[in-house]
Amino acid sequence: MTLKDIRKRIDAIDDRILQLLQARMEQVLMASRHKKEVEDAQREQEIFDRIRAGVTSLVEAEFGEKIFELIIGESKRLQNEGRRLMAFQGEHGAYGEEASRAWDSEMVPFPCATFEEVFERVQAGLCDMGIVPVENTWGGSVDRVNRLLIHTDLCVAGAAALCIRHCLLALPDTDHREIRSVYSHPQALSQCRRFLARNHLDPVAYPDTAGAGRMLSETRPKRSAVIASRLCADIYGLEIIKENIQDMEKNITRFLVLSRKPAQEGDKCSIVFATEHKAGTLFNVLQVFAGKAINLTRIESIPNEPGDYAFFLDFEGSDRDPSVEKALAQVQKMTTRFRLMGCYTERRIP
Amino acid sequence: MNALRLASLNENHLARTIVSVGDVRFGQDFVVIAGPCSVESEEQTLKTAREVKAAGAHMLRGGAFKPRTSPYDFQGLGLQGLKILEKARQATGLPIVTEVTDPRDVSWVSEYADVLQIGTRNMQNFSLLKEVGKADRPVLLKRGMYSTLNEWLNCAEYILAAGNPDVILCERGIRTFETYTRNTLDLSIVPCVKETSHLPVIVDPSHGTGRLSIIEPMSLAAMAAGADGIMVEVHCRPAEAVCDRDQAMPPKMFGGLMKKLNLLRSSMGGFNHEFMH
């Protein structure tokens, strides 16, 4: 092992230390939602006791205490700032985090294991907002999210159309010619199928794109790369071998921003409704919009219970427009279940 | 020339091959490819690319993988160089031609470049020729510095036989006893190619002469001889060029060359290089 190799390991450890600090600060902000005062002398004492008990031969008690004084000081500063949290599904570096950052760079993206967790955290007030994908140009609708949207009380407070740019990422100093296996979410792999075939690379399915990036940086498998976002390269210290490797030029995922409070204003609306199981009931609803020249931008039907479908409809216009108001009042009478999920603005994120 | 089933001009193949690269048509237009010998940095490559574009070049050249005489010479930036070339294309819209030296790199270089170049030293690297023959990018095949026309066209045949119909030949000078010039630019090969093959042929007067002062007259002579284009090395700061400094043309001089080429072309009018048989 040469000095260069050792330094590479040190760099990788430093990256992990930063990632762990990030994860700790996230939990700290989450903790502040569960307590009234930032200061908690008893808890601090507990932490220092643990540190002193856990010191190792090279990390002496005095040094450990110094570090944790700094960490706790910074934790309290962040808690006092009252940073707002945006829940997203996946690990750091996921496209959901990219959407969160693009939607509001001031908010702290907060990783959640599942879409359910995103909804629950926003519902419980543990996160201020959540951001979830509803559809992708090539992958179609995101079933699990749409199912959760049927029954949630949360409002749609915004939407973001994010251009998905898949990148091939590898560990620094990887010889691109040696790469054989490429790990990623099956959807990302299928969106880059032709690229992989052209370069004789084997796709290997992994639960999510960012998770594949983290796995690569931590377990360092040989002759391997991942397909993930550019953000993922920054977070896990990976090298971008090639950007924009998806087979199709335009690959857009539409995200909805969830909140307990509706947006102040907007030019787009989302509704969800169910109709009676009779001929023409859906047609009649659509006719109301057609009659008022309201442009529909999305229509989706999701099976709810056997024989019962939830219909999602997005359209252009504000709920304050008289024609929209009238249309919604009419539709409400024609449906067995109806909810205006939100009136909001939609942003394109290039 | 019997073995040249696909490369030769004969009763079965009378139509001249036109190779399209973006808006550029080799075999139809007079194509000027310009740019640095090597990609040295993003700044140097983008600056040079913008200057040759402004002067009227149609394509950008630049080496990321450099086959050098000495193993201690600069070997090129590799993948990093390819990324810089991609940026230069985004900035200028100029299609990119760059050399590929290793069969394992062919698919990767194809991801970044519009045309794959086979250098003079690799002209008879048959495994590399077979690999670029499978690529979905046109190939610029330089003439080996010790090669006859027949050997050169046989190398083109390798690429055609592997399934890639888009081959552009490039004369870049051959070794003779003359030492004043780096190589002897064999312009007579241009009509020889035209007589025997349907493939487009361009001329590289930079390597062909290795002398800055001779590049311009040889470029004009190449056009007069019926070449389908030229490839010229241009560097935004020739004195700082990492390789082939003596033949690197400053952008201003290249601008002057472009003007003379346009003048010559207009004075040639509808001049037809097709031969009487």
XYZ file of C-alpha atoms in Angstrom:
627
model
C 0.000 0.000 0.000
C 1.422 3.370 -1.019
C 0.974 6.763 0.610
C -1.412 7.631 -2.203
C -3.623 4.624 -1.367
C -3.606 5.485 2.320
C -4.579 9.072 1.563
C -7.461 7.848 -0.581
C -8.739 5.867 2.406
C -8.367 8.896 4.640
C -10.361 10.978 2.135
C -13.087 8.338 2.108
C -13.206 8.332 5.927
C -13.436 12.152 5.969
C -16.368 11.949 3.551
C -18.089 9.517 5.924
C -17.426 11.773 8.926
C -19.120 14.644 7.082
C -22.045 12.433 6.074
C -22.449 11.271 9.671
C -22.336 14.843 10.943
C -25.037 15.720 8.410
C -27.149 12.792 9.641
C -26.627 13.846 13.261
C -27.699 17.435 12.546
C -30.823 16.150 10.808
C -31.751 14.169 13.919
C -30.975 17.216 16.048
C -33.445 19.301 14.056
C -35.983 16.499 14.336
C -35.400 16.395 18.119
C -36.134 20.100 18.395
C -39.665 19.338 17.175
C -40.164 17.177 20.247
C -38.911 19.560 22.952
C -39.809 23.069 24.074
C -36.378 24.450 25.006
C -33.180 24.140 23.005
C -31.064 23.955 26.173
C -31.146 20.596 27.986
C -28.274 20.341 30.473
C -29.157 16.809 31.539
C -29.047 15.495 27.983
C -25.688 17.202 27.374
C -24.315 15.562 30.502
C -25.500 12.182 29.201
C -23.730 12.766 25.895
C -20.419 13.671 27.540
C -20.648 10.678 29.878
C -21.111 8.431 26.886
C -18.191 10.029 25.062
C -15.878 9.630 28.047
C -16.911 5.986 28.407
C -16.400 5.316 24.694
C -12.941 6.810 24.201
C -10.406 4.642 22.414
C -6.633 4.569 22.608
C -6.187 7.146 19.851
C -9.229 9.273 20.640
C -8.486 10.501 24.155
C -11.136 11.809 26.526
C -10.030 15.425 26.294
C -10.017 15.345 22.485
C -13.427 13.614 22.336
C -14.895 16.234 24.641
C -13.483 19.065 22.567
C -15.021 17.699 19.393
C -18.394 17.172 21.021
C -18.398 20.619 22.545
C -18.137 21.939 18.992
C -20.771 19.539 17.668
C -23.258 20.316 20.434
C -22.636 24.058 20.070
C -23.419 23.840 16.356
C -26.453 21.620 17.034
C -27.914 24.234 19.361
C -27.237 26.998 16.849
C -29.145 25.078 14.156
C -32.017 24.354 16.561
C -32.257 28.041 17.472
C -32.364 29.001 13.802
C -35.527 26.913 13.462
C -34.588 25.521 10.054
C -37.562 24.248 8.025
C -37.550 20.617 6.895
C -38.646 19.133 3.570
C -39.214 15.363 3.673
C -38.251 13.317 0.626
C -38.134 9.579 -0.009
C -34.758 7.946 -0.453
C -31.230 8.518 0.699
C -29.171 11.640 0.284
C -28.506 12.229 -3.392
C -31.928 10.927 -4.497
C -33.767 12.821 -7.219
C -36.308 13.755 -4.528
C -33.575 15.666 -2.746
C -32.619 17.383 -5.991
C -36.272 18.423 -6.402
C -36.388 19.620 -2.784
C -33.277 21.748 -3.199
C -34.546 23.215 -6.448
C -37.977 23.966 -4.970
C -36.620 25.814 -1.936
C -32.889 25.959 -1.334
C -33.469 27.381 2.178
C -35.242 24.253 3.383
C -33.338 21.271 4.757
C -34.029 18.105 2.735
C -34.908 15.347 5.200
C -34.487 11.736 4.018
C -37.302 9.224 4.690
C -37.192 5.502 4.042
C -40.650 5.272 2.461
C -43.293 7.459 0.854
C -45.565 6.616 3.813
C -42.985 8.146 6.121
C -42.916 11.350 4.045
C -46.707 11.701 4.389
C -46.644 10.820 8.096
C -43.880 13.247 8.982
C -45.610 16.155 7.271
C -48.969 15.157 8.779
C -47.442 15.036 12.270
C -45.696 18.370 11.861
C -42.252 16.780 12.172
C -41.443 18.095 8.722
C -42.829 21.344 7.340
C -43.261 20.048 3.835
C -42.787 16.918 1.784
C -41.931 16.363 -1.854
C -43.046 13.222 -3.712
C -42.902 12.094 -7.356
C -46.269 11.460 -9.035
C -45.328 10.695 -12.604
C -42.398 10.275 -14.973
C -42.325 10.767 -18.744
C -41.194 7.208 -19.360
C -42.029 5.317 -16.193
C -45.649 6.519 -15.979
C -47.455 7.201 -12.726
C -45.876 6.456 -9.358
C -48.457 4.096 -7.986
C -47.534 4.097 -4.310
C -47.600 7.891 -4.101
C -50.931 8.182 -5.886
C -52.448 5.630 -3.495
C -51.347 7.709 -0.526
C -52.730 10.849 -2.161
C -56.248 9.345 -2.331
C -56.734 9.419 1.430
C -54.371 12.105 2.713
C -55.585 15.359 4.259
C -52.414 17.130 3.169
C -52.582 19.923 0.629
C -50.703 20.122 -2.620
C -48.812 23.374 -2.149
C -46.718 23.248 -5.297
C -45.387 21.139 -8.116
C -41.971 20.814 -9.702
C -41.155 19.248 -13.060
C -37.579 18.053 -12.693
C -35.431 17.115 -15.679
C -33.862 13.797 -14.735
C -30.260 13.628 -15.850
C -28.771 10.261 -15.105
C -25.003 10.150 -14.652
C -22.616 7.230 -14.653
C -20.629 7.533 -11.435
C -17.576 5.594 -10.298
C -15.043 5.734 -7.507
C -12.312 8.311 -8.169
C -9.441 6.981 -10.286
C -11.521 4.131 -11.677
C -10.387 3.222 -15.186
C -13.658 3.608 -17.120
C -12.564 0.776 -19.419
C -12.546 -1.655 -16.506
C -16.153 -1.019 -15.465
C -18.378 -4.085 -15.877
C -21.338 -3.844 -13.466
C -23.624 -0.858 -13.088
C -25.898 -0.656 -10.027
C -29.062 1.402 -9.912
C -32.830 1.432 -9.499
C -34.431 -0.762 -12.213
C -36.196 2.259 -13.710
C -32.940 4.205 -14.063
C -31.255 1.120 -15.562
C -34.036 0.718 -18.109
C -33.869 4.410 -19.013
C -30.159 3.974 -19.826
C -30.479 0.548 -21.441
C -28.971 1.541 -24.796
C -26.063 3.369 -23.164
C -25.267 0.286 -21.097
C -25.480 -2.002 -24.124
C -23.243 0.252 -26.239
C -20.546 0.155 -23.603
C -20.917 -3.539 -22.760
C -21.991 -2.872 -19.154
C -24.104 -5.255 -17.079
C -27.072 -3.697 -15.262
C -27.501 -4.759 -11.625
C -30.742 -3.835 -9.854
C -30.506 -1.932 -6.571
C -33.391 -0.539 -4.453
C -32.619 3.115 -5.234
C -30.222 5.279 -7.189
C -28.719 7.230 -4.295
C -28.447 4.094 -2.172
C -26.383 2.545 -4.949
C -24.100 5.596 -4.809
C -23.653 5.235 -1.066
C -23.031 1.500 -1.378
C -20.350 2.126 -4.010
C -18.556 4.672 -1.822
C -18.725 2.450 1.262
C -18.161 -1.118 0.038
C -16.047 -0.151 -2.983
C -16.794 -3.163 -5.209
C -14.305 -3.575 -8.060
C -15.144 -2.843 -11.717
C -18.400 -1.187 -10.700
C -20.274 2.017 -11.304
C -23.734 3.370 -10.502
C -26.380 5.399 -12.284
C -27.495 8.296 -10.120
C -27.796 12.072 -9.954
C -25.015 14.614 -10.198
C -25.816 15.542 -6.602
C -25.004 11.972 -5.624
C -21.475 12.393 -6.999
C -20.911 15.421 -4.753
C -22.346 13.752 -1.662
C -20.506 10.432 -1.919
C -17.276 11.699 -3.473
C -17.799 9.853 -6.746
C -16.443 10.778 -10.137
C -18.818 11.528 -13.018
C -17.754 9.314 -15.899
C -20.547 10.539 -18.190
C -23.466 12.898 -17.724
C -26.851 12.621 -19.420
C -26.670 8.945 -20.261
C -30.433 8.335 -20.519
C -31.546 7.023 -23.896
C -34.257 9.653 -24.375
C -33.571 13.338 -24.496
C -36.423 14.559 -22.301
C -36.945 12.633 -19.084
C -39.064 14.565 -16.632
C -40.368 13.557 -13.226
C -43.188 15.623 -11.779
C -43.048 16.127 -8.025
C -45.819 17.432 -5.765
C -45.016 19.545 -2.735
C -47.128 18.519 0.261
C -48.034 20.735 3.188
C -50.588 20.970 5.950
C -51.458 24.470 4.745
C -52.629 25.350 1.247
C -50.512 27.635 -0.936
C -51.401 31.346 -0.906
C -52.178 31.419 -4.604
C -51.591 29.545 -7.813
C -52.486 28.936 -11.421
C -52.899 25.192 -11.303
C -55.252 22.921 -9.332
C -55.380 19.251 -8.374
C -58.553 17.422 -7.407
C -59.312 13.849 -6.463
C -62.805 12.381 -6.722
C -64.854 9.220 -7.105
C -68.034 8.789 -9.108
C -71.017 6.505 -8.936
C -70.676 3.172 -10.711
C -72.958 4.214 -13.567
C -72.543 4.823 -17.275
C -71.248 8.271 -18.174
C -70.480 9.574 -14.666
C -66.807 10.285 -15.419
C -67.738 11.672 -18.818
C -70.159 14.103 -17.183
C -67.444 15.404 -14.889
C -65.032 15.929 -17.766
C -67.768 17.678 -19.734
C -68.024 20.345 -17.017
C -64.367 21.264 -17.578
C -64.700 21.089 -21.344
C -67.761 23.346 -21.224
C -65.845 26.001 -19.319
C -62.753 25.667 -21.557
C -60.590 24.616 -18.617
C -57.448 22.858 -19.842
C -56.757 19.521 -18.149
C -53.085 18.651 -17.689
C -53.315 15.241 -16.030
C -55.900 12.570 -15.564
C -55.190 9.401 -13.659
C -57.366 6.650 -12.301
C -56.140 4.560 -9.394
C -58.028 1.501 -8.119
C -59.027 2.167 -4.522
C -61.292 -0.664 -3.414
C -62.654 -3.366 -5.711
C -64.975 -1.610 -8.131
C -64.071 1.803 -6.786
C -61.660 4.092 -8.598
C -60.136 7.364 -7.472
C -59.697 9.878 -10.259
C -56.988 12.507 -10.146
C -57.429 15.565 -12.274
C -55.028 18.488 -12.654
C -56.005 21.564 -14.602
C -54.842 25.066 -15.418
C -56.469 27.928 -13.537
C -56.914 29.283 -10.026
C -59.604 28.214 -7.585
C -60.427 31.929 -7.398
C -61.338 32.137 -11.086
C -65.149 32.357 -11.275
C -65.303 29.697 -13.999
C -63.148 27.293 -11.970
C -65.189 27.993 -8.833
C -68.402 27.185 -10.682
C -66.933 24.064 -12.274
C -65.734 22.753 -8.918
C -69.100 23.409 -7.271
C -70.814 21.514 -10.074
C -68.372 18.598 -9.961
C -68.712 18.332 -6.198
C -72.438 17.620 -6.628
C -71.811 14.974 -9.290
C -69.270 12.920 -7.336
C -69.489 10.536 -4.378
C -66.204 11.820 -2.992
C -64.446 15.057 -3.840
C -61.464 17.021 -2.566
C -59.627 20.036 -3.902
C -56.084 19.023 -3.034
C -54.627 22.418 -3.732
C -54.227 25.423 -5.951
C -50.548 26.097 -6.497
C -47.838 27.107 -8.910
C -45.868 24.571 -10.901
C -42.207 25.149 -11.678
C -40.004 23.660 -14.366
C -36.575 22.787 -13.083
C -34.197 22.619 -16.021
C -6.757 -3.693 -55.737
C -8.908 -6.789 -56.163
C -9.252 -7.293 -52.442
C -10.970 -3.930 -52.094
C -14.525 -5.203 -52.383
C -16.049 -2.275 -50.560
C -13.524 0.564 -50.708
C -12.828 0.693 -54.448
C -14.544 2.730 -57.105
C -15.902 0.287 -59.684
C -18.948 -0.607 -61.778
C -20.708 -1.816 -58.646
C -19.861 1.288 -56.694
C -19.805 4.396 -58.850
C -21.422 6.777 -56.402
C -19.049 8.724 -54.190
C -19.583 8.258 -50.467
C -20.862 11.274 -48.595
C -20.245 11.166 -44.853
C -22.570 13.353 -42.809
C -21.513 14.748 -39.453
C -24.160 17.153 -38.180
C -24.498 19.752 -40.934
C -21.101 18.864 -42.389
C -20.923 16.701 -45.556
C -17.579 15.079 -46.312
C -17.407 14.320 -50.019
C -19.687 17.219 -50.899
C -18.442 20.357 -49.106
C -14.860 21.428 -48.471
C -14.615 20.681 -44.758
C -12.168 22.535 -42.530
C -11.309 20.836 -39.240
C -9.241 22.929 -36.852
C -8.147 22.819 -33.248
C -5.293 22.028 -30.928
C -3.053 18.985 -31.197
C -4.003 18.025 -27.624
C -6.641 19.010 -25.167
C -4.468 20.620 -22.502
C -7.067 22.405 -20.397
C -10.675 23.510 -20.558
C -9.656 27.131 -21.003
C -7.216 26.406 -23.849
C -9.650 24.129 -25.670
C -12.706 26.377 -25.350
C -10.751 29.490 -26.307
C -9.278 27.797 -29.372
C -12.680 26.315 -30.278
C -14.353 29.730 -30.160
C -11.606 31.285 -32.268
C -11.626 28.642 -35.008
C -15.424 28.771 -35.059
C -15.312 32.555 -35.501
C -12.820 32.115 -38.371
C -15.204 29.705 -40.106
C -14.002 26.190 -39.230
C -16.632 23.450 -39.555
C -15.335 20.970 -37.002
C -13.095 20.909 -33.958
C -10.148 18.559 -33.503
C -8.313 17.872 -30.249
C -6.507 14.867 -28.847
C -7.456 13.316 -25.510
C -5.490 10.102 -26.034
C -2.097 10.921 -27.541
C 0.132 8.260 -29.093
C 3.541 9.807 -28.509
C 6.968 8.785 -29.709
C 8.315 8.778 -26.152
C 6.519 7.203 -23.184
C 7.669 10.190 -21.118
C 5.895 12.726 -23.324
C 2.431 14.076 -22.429
C -0.018 11.217 -23.064
C -3.180 13.279 -23.117
C -5.874 13.975 -20.521
C -7.863 10.850 -21.385
C -11.466 10.825 -20.176
C -11.037 14.320 -18.724
C -10.048 15.511 -22.208
C -13.175 13.948 -23.706
C -15.348 15.823 -21.197
C -13.640 19.088 -22.167
C -14.249 18.392 -25.867
C -17.927 17.789 -25.092
C -18.067 21.182 -23.398
C -16.407 22.772 -26.423
C -19.083 21.280 -28.666
C -21.816 22.593 -26.385
C -20.202 26.037 -26.420
C -19.586 26.305 -30.171
C -21.811 23.738 -31.877
C -18.746 22.390 -33.704
C -18.747 18.588 -34.119
C -15.738 16.891 -32.535
C -13.134 14.613 -34.063
C -10.701 12.956 -31.668
C -8.287 10.068 -31.805
C -8.935 6.666 -30.316
C -5.902 4.482 -29.619
C -7.258 1.518 -27.681
C -10.021 -0.887 -28.772
C -11.429 -0.736 -25.207
C -11.894 3.025 -25.582
C -13.890 2.949 -28.814
C -17.359 2.845 -27.239
C -16.417 5.486 -24.667
C -14.901 7.890 -27.180
C -18.058 7.397 -29.268
C -20.090 8.702 -26.315
C -18.301 12.053 -26.554
C -17.008 12.494 -30.110
C -18.772 12.820 -33.462
C -15.932 11.309 -35.496
C -13.350 8.738 -34.379
C -9.833 9.332 -35.632
C -7.367 6.544 -36.288
C -3.889 8.030 -36.179
C -1.050 7.332 -38.558
C 0.671 4.980 -36.083
C -2.474 2.921 -35.662
C -3.494 2.737 -39.317
C -2.676 -0.970 -39.418
C -3.822 -1.769 -35.867
C -6.325 -4.284 -37.181
C -8.047 -5.053 -33.891
C -8.662 -1.320 -33.449
C -9.937 -1.053 -37.044
C -12.394 -3.885 -36.447
C -13.631 -2.213 -33.296
C -14.250 1.192 -34.936
C -15.886 -0.762 -37.761
C -18.558 -1.746 -35.223
C -19.000 1.800 -33.882
C -21.883 4.034 -34.881
C -19.575 6.979 -35.595
C -17.753 7.936 -38.813
C -14.049 7.151 -38.827
C -11.273 9.471 -39.988
C -8.516 7.125 -41.120
C -5.099 8.727 -41.331
C -2.575 7.325 -43.759
C 0.250 5.410 -42.135
C 3.502 7.297 -42.534
C 5.073 4.311 -44.343
C 1.990 3.115 -46.177
C 1.146 2.716 -49.826
C -2.239 3.650 -51.230
C -3.138 -0.019 -51.437
C -2.266 -0.695 -47.802
C -4.217 2.397 -46.734
C -7.331 1.429 -48.672
C -7.113 -2.100 -47.269
C -7.318 -0.581 -43.799
C -10.426 1.329 -44.872
C -11.708 -2.016 -46.150
C -11.354 -3.469 -42.633
C -13.649 -0.759 -41.260
C -16.166 -1.071 -44.106
C -16.161 -4.869 -43.841
C -16.934 -4.651 -40.123
C -20.100 -2.746 -40.980
C -19.243 0.934 -40.748
C -19.761 2.616 -44.151
C -18.589 6.075 -43.024
C -14.857 6.279 -43.605
C -13.000 9.508 -44.350
C -9.385 9.164 -45.480
C -6.764 11.669 -44.387
C -3.347 12.183 -45.982
C -0.873 13.419 -43.367
C 2.541 13.107 -44.998
C 4.880 10.157 -45.472
C 8.493 9.457 -44.550
C 11.003 10.286 -47.292
C 14.714 11.193 -47.262
C 13.766 14.876 -47.009
C 14.495 16.309 -43.554
C 13.612 19.966 -44.042
C 9.950 19.124 -43.547
C 8.684 16.766 -40.828
C 7.098 14.544 -43.466
C 6.586 14.846 -47.175
C 3.004 15.805 -47.832
C 1.925 13.540 -50.663
C -0.713 15.615 -52.393
C -0.604 13.357 -55.445
C -2.380 10.767 -53.312
C -5.561 12.873 -53.427
C -6.299 12.288 -57.133
C -4.991 8.714 -56.699
C -7.641 8.095 -54.036
C -10.284 9.742 -56.194
C -9.313 7.451 -59.085
C -9.471 4.257 -57.073
C -11.958 4.782 -54.253
C -15.326 6.386 -53.630
C -14.332 7.459 -50.098
C -13.800 11.132 -49.262
C -10.215 12.201 -48.616
C -8.923 15.188 -46.693
C -5.414 16.523 -46.091
C -3.539 17.362 -42.885
C -0.892 19.912 -43.890
C 0.135 20.490 -40.247
C 1.645 17.045 -39.705
C 2.367 16.763 -43.420
C 4.900 19.571 -43.270
C 5.551 20.276 -39.592
C 6.341 23.846 -40.602
C 3.991 26.715 -39.934
C 5.030 28.681 -43.036
C 4.138 25.836 -45.407
C 0.701 24.974 -44.040
C -1.112 27.688 -45.947
C 0.257 26.971 -49.454
C -0.287 23.232 -48.918
C -3.873 23.827 -47.745
C -4.604 25.788 -50.906
C -2.873 23.137 -53.012
C -4.974 20.453 -51.321
C -8.125 22.255 -52.324
C -6.855 22.694 -55.873
C -5.963 18.992 -56.026
C -9.532 18.052 -55.243
C -9.338 17.168 -51.537
C -12.617 17.119 -49.603
C -11.200 19.176 -46.770
C -8.248 19.892 -44.530
C -7.360 19.360 -40.920
C -5.220 22.081 -39.369
C -3.690 22.375 -35.927
C -4.577 25.691 -34.308
C -3.638 26.738 -30.781
C -4.816 29.892 -29.012
C -1.248 30.402 -27.698
C 1.105 28.373 -29.942
C 4.203 29.140 -27.852
C 2.599 27.307 -24.903
C 1.458 24.234 -26.860
C 2.382 21.031 -25.043
C 2.970 19.114 -28.256
C 3.695 19.928 -31.896
C 4.455 23.545 -31.035
C 6.281 24.254 -34.331
C 3.250 23.497 -36.458
C 0.587 25.103 -34.231
C -1.084 27.934 -36.093
C -2.200 31.048 -34.233
C -5.931 31.800 -34.683
C -5.255 35.033 -36.592
C -3.179 33.214 -39.197
C -5.910 30.578 -39.443
C -8.422 33.353 -40.131
C -6.218 34.506 -43.022
C -6.010 30.955 -44.361
C -9.806 30.611 -44.261
C -10.157 33.822 -46.307
C -7.747 32.538 -48.976
C -9.479 29.152 -49.084
C -12.816 30.870 -49.669
C -11.288 33.032 -52.399
C -9.787 30.014 -54.124
C -13.017 28.075 -53.823
C -15.051 30.869 -55.391
C -12.545 31.252 -58.206
C -12.702 27.506 -58.846
C -16.403 27.967 -59.510
C -18.038 24.844 -60.838
C -14.669 23.186 -61.443
C -15.159 19.447 -61.625
C -12.496 17.080 -60.325
C -14.140 13.991 -61.745
C -11.808 12.110 -64.052
C -12.214 11.131 -67.636
C -12.055 7.407 -67.962
